[in-house]
């Protein structure tokens, strides 16, 4: 679909799908479609805690190695979970080491608080160490996710300012401000998607903009294609392409 719609490339989320874990299969798909793999999303989700390895450091190292083999310049990773104490303590140094050794940008993503099981409707806690905002630690490279800023009630433009020159990767999507990860088509929520893209274009942004749009509600392929085509048009329009 990315080839049919004219996307420049794709980001691969490594998760339960066996193909997403198979570098050779991914390389074959990229060659067959002519669509390069530009970034790898490390298996950082709760549901992917045993993909490749139960050790999060091993998962991140394998993600970087996969990016090297696929000639992808970026790996997206979530901050450590609060219970990953040893990994969390070493995380910043690990990220810096991998970037220094490989030249792959390990772009740490902003997250959002969640409601604990059985908690009240308005109760939210951070599952991440030390927080949902990676600028609280400071990394060389960041991923700014606009669906996550919506769910967190964060000002996306202020966060982009704090990330500064470290903002090298964008997950473009939208949200209405509900405390959940909606990943709407950009322009269908409350996030300053257009303004962010226009600012990036004006500043000569040299990173990657990845459309991370939820199309699960599109029962038919034609409807899914329409949503993805609209998202691509939005991105190109506001990036001045």
Coordinates of C-alpha atoms in Angstrom, one line a residue:
X1 CA 0.0 0.0 0.0
X2 CA 2.9 2.4 0.7
X3 CA 4.2 1.8 -2.8
X4 CA 0.7 2.2 -4.4
X5 CA 0.1 5.5 -2.5
X6 CA 3.5 7.0 -3.2
X7 CA 5.0 6.9 0.3
X8 CA 8.8 7.6 0.5
X9 CA 9.4 4.6 2.8
X10 CA 8.1 2.9 5.9
X11 CA 8.9 2.4 9.6
X12 CA 8.7 -1.2 10.8
X13 CA 7.3 -1.8 14.2
X14 CA 8.9 -5.0 15.5
X15 CA 6.2 -6.9 17.3
X16 CA 4.4 -10.3 17.2
X17 CA 4.2 -10.5 13.4
X18 CA 7.0 -12.9 12.5
X19 CA 7.9 -10.9 9.4
X20 CA 8.6 -7.8 11.5
X21 CA 11.2 -9.8 13.3
X22 CA 12.9 -11.2 10.2
X23 CA 15.5 -8.9 8.7
X24 CA 15.9 -11.1 5.6
X25 CA 12.1 -11.1 5.0
X26 CA 11.9 -7.3 5.5
X27 CA 14.8 -6.8 3.0
X28 CA 13.0 -8.9 0.5
X29 CA 9.8 -6.9 0.9
X30 CA 11.6 -3.6 0.5
X31 CA 13.3 -4.8 -2.7
X32 CA 10.1 -6.3 -4.1
X33 CA 8.0 -3.1 -3.5
X34 CA 10.7 -0.5 -4.0
X35 CA 9.8 1.0 -0.7
X36 CA 12.8 1.4 1.7
X37 CA 12.7 0.8 5.4
X38 CA 13.7 4.1 6.9
X39 CA 13.3 3.4 10.6
X40 CA 12.8 0.5 13.0
X41 CA 10.6 0.7 16.1
X42 CA 12.2 -1.4 18.8
X43 CA 9.8 -3.9 20.5
X44 CA 9.1 -1.6 23.5
X45 CA 5.4 -2.3 24.0
X46 CA 4.0 -4.3 26.9
X47 CA 2.8 -6.9 24.4
X48 CA 6.3 -7.3 22.9
X49 CA 8.3 -7.8 26.1
X50 CA 9.4 -11.2 25.0
X51 CA 10.0 -10.5 21.3
X52 CA 13.6 -11.4 20.4
X53 CA 14.5 -11.6 24.1
X54 CA 13.0 -10.9 27.6
X55 CA 16.0 -8.6 28.2
X56 CA 15.2 -5.1 27.0
X57 CA 18.9 -4.3 26.4
X58 CA 19.1 -7.2 24.0
X59 CA 16.0 -6.1 22.2
X60 CA 17.4 -2.6 21.7
X61 CA 20.7 -3.9 20.5
X62 CA 19.0 -6.2 18.1
X63 CA 16.9 -3.3 16.8
X64 CA 20.0 -1.2 16.1
X65 CA 21.6 -4.2 14.4
X66 CA 18.5 -4.7 12.2
X67 CA 18.5 -1.0 11.3
X68 CA 22.2 -1.3 10.2
X69 CA 21.4 -4.3 8.1
X70 CA 18.4 -2.7 6.5
X71 CA 20.3 0.7 6.1
X72 CA 17.7 2.4 8.2
X73 CA 19.1 5.5 10.0
X74 CA 16.8 5.6 13.0
X75 CA 15.6 3.3 15.8
X76 CA 12.6 4.5 17.8
X77 CA 12.5 3.3 21.4
X78 CA 10.3 4.0 24.4
X79 CA 11.7 5.1 27.8
X80 CA 12.2 2.2 30.2
X81 CA 9.3 1.0 32.2
X82 CA 9.5 1.9 35.9
X83 CA 10.0 -1.8 37.0
X84 CA 13.0 -2.2 34.6
X85 CA 15.4 -0.9 37.2
X86 CA 18.7 -2.2 35.9
X87 CA 17.8 -1.3 32.3
X88 CA 16.6 2.1 33.4
X89 CA 19.7 3.0 35.3
X90 CA 21.9 2.1 32.3
X91 CA 19.5 3.3 29.5
X92 CA 21.0 6.7 28.8
X93 CA 24.5 5.4 28.6
X94 CA 23.3 2.4 26.4
X95 CA 21.6 4.8 24.0
X96 CA 24.7 7.0 23.7
X97 CA 27.0 3.9 23.3
X98 CA 24.8 2.4 20.5
X99 CA 24.7 5.8 18.6
X100 CA 28.5 6.3 19.0
X101 CA 29.3 2.8 17.8
X102 CA 26.9 2.5 14.9
X103 CA 25.9 6.0 13.7
X104 CA 22.2 4.9 14.0
X105 CA 20.0 7.5 15.8
X106 CA 18.3 6.0 18.7
X107 CA 15.3 8.4 19.1
X108 CA 13.6 8.2 22.5
X109 CA 9.9 8.8 22.3
X110 CA 7.5 10.9 24.5
X111 CA 4.8 8.8 26.2
X112 CA 1.6 9.4 28.2
X113 CA 0.2 8.3 31.6
X114 CA -2.2 5.4 31.9
X115 CA -5.0 4.4 34.2
X116 CA -4.0 1.5 36.6
X117 CA -6.3 -1.5 36.7
X118 CA -9.1 -0.9 39.1
X119 CA -8.2 2.8 39.6
X120 CA -10.7 5.6 39.4
X121 CA -11.7 7.1 36.1
X122 CA -9.5 10.2 36.4
X123 CA -6.5 8.4 38.0
X124 CA -3.4 8.4 35.8
X125 CA 0.2 7.2 36.5
X126 CA 3.4 7.1 34.5
X127 CA 4.6 3.7 33.7
X128 CA 7.9 5.1 32.6
X129 CA 11.3 5.9 34.2
X130 CA 11.9 8.6 35.1
X131 CA 8.8 10.2 33.3
X132 CA 6.8 10.3 30.1
X133 CA 9.0 13.2 28.9
X134 CA 12.4 12.1 27.5
X135 CA 13.7 15.7 27.8
X136 CA 13.7 15.2 31.5
X137 CA 16.8 13.1 31.0
X138 CA 18.3 14.5 27.8
X139 CA 19.2 12.5 24.7
X140 CA 20.9 13.3 21.4
X141 CA 17.8 12.2 19.5
X142 CA 14.1 12.3 20.1
X143 CA 10.9 11.0 18.6
X144 CA 7.9 13.4 19.0
X145 CA 4.6 11.6 18.8
X146 CA 1.6 13.8 18.5
X147 CA -1.0 11.2 19.4
X148 CA 1.0 10.8 22.7
X149 CA 1.0 14.5 23.4
X150 CA -2.7 14.5 22.9
X151 CA -3.2 11.6 25.4
X152 CA -0.8 13.2 27.9
X153 CA -2.3 16.7 27.7
X154 CA 1.1 18.1 26.7
X155 CA 1.7 21.1 24.5
X156 CA 3.3 19.5 21.4
X157 CA 5.0 22.8 20.2
X158 CA 6.5 23.4 23.6
X159 CA 7.8 19.8 23.7
X160 CA 9.3 20.3 20.3
X161 CA 11.1 23.4 21.5
X162 CA 12.5 21.5 24.5
X163 CA 13.7 18.8 22.1
X164 CA 15.4 21.4 20.0
X165 CA 18.0 20.1 17.5
X166 CA 17.5 16.6 19.0
X167 CA 14.1 16.3 17.4
X168 CA 15.0 14.0 14.6
X169 CA 11.9 11.9 14.2
X170 CA 8.2 12.6 14.2
X171 CA 5.2 10.3 14.6
X172 CA 2.5 12.3 12.8
X173 CA -1.0 11.6 14.0
X174 CA -3.7 13.3 15.9
X175 CA -5.8 13.0 19.0
X176 CA -8.7 14.7 20.7
X177 CA -7.3 15.0 24.2
X178 CA -8.8 11.8 25.5
X179 CA -6.4 9.9 27.7
X180 CA -5.7 7.2 25.2
X181 CA -3.5 6.6 22.2
X182 CA -5.9 7.4 19.3
X183 CA -3.5 7.9 16.3
X184 CA -6.1 9.7 14.2
X185 CA -5.6 11.0 10.7
X186 CA -3.8 14.4 11.1
X187 CA -6.3 17.2 11.1
X188 CA -9.0 15.1 12.7
X189 CA -8.1 16.1 16.3
X190 CA -6.8 18.9 18.4
X191 CA -3.1 18.7 17.9
X192 CA -1.1 21.4 16.1
X193 CA -0.1 19.0 13.3
X194 CA 0.0 21.5 10.5
X195 CA 1.8 24.2 12.6
X196 CA 4.5 21.7 13.7
X197 CA 5.2 20.6 10.2
X198 CA 5.3 24.1 8.9
X199 CA 7.8 25.1 11.6
X200 CA 9.9 22.1 10.9
X201 CA 9.9 22.9 7.1
X202 CA 10.8 26.5 7.9
X203 CA 13.7 25.4 10.1
X204 CA 15.1 23.1 7.4
X205 CA 14.2 19.8 9.3
X206 CA 16.4 17.0 8.0
X207 CA 14.8 14.2 10.0
X208 CA 11.9 11.8 9.2
X209 CA 8.2 12.3 9.5
X210 CA 6.3 9.0 9.9
X211 CA 2.5 8.8 9.6
X212 CA 1.5 6.5 12.5
X213 CA -2.3 6.4 11.8
X214 CA -4.7 3.9 13.2
X215 CA -6.8 2.3 10.3
X216 CA -8.3 -0.6 12.3
X217 CA -11.8 0.9 11.9
X218 CA -11.5 0.7 8.1
X219 CA -13.1 -2.6 7.2
X220 CA -12.4 -2.3 3.5
X221 CA -9.1 -1.8 1.8
X222 CA -10.4 1.2 -0.2
X223 CA -11.3 3.0 3.0
X224 CA -7.9 2.3 4.5
X225 CA -6.2 3.6 1.3
X226 CA -8.3 6.7 1.5
X227 CA -7.2 7.4 5.1
X228 CA -3.6 6.8 4.3
X229 CA -3.7 8.9 1.1
X230 CA -5.3 11.8 3.0
X231 CA -2.6 11.5 5.7
X232 CA 0.1 11.6 3.1
X233 CA -1.4 14.6 1.4
X234 CA -1.7 16.5 4.7
X235 CA 2.0 15.8 5.5
X236 CA 3.3 16.9 2.1
X237 CA 1.1 20.0 2.0
X238 CA 2.3 21.3 5.3
X239 CA 5.9 20.3 4.8
X240 CA 5.8 22.3 1.6
X241 CA 6.4 19.3 -0.7

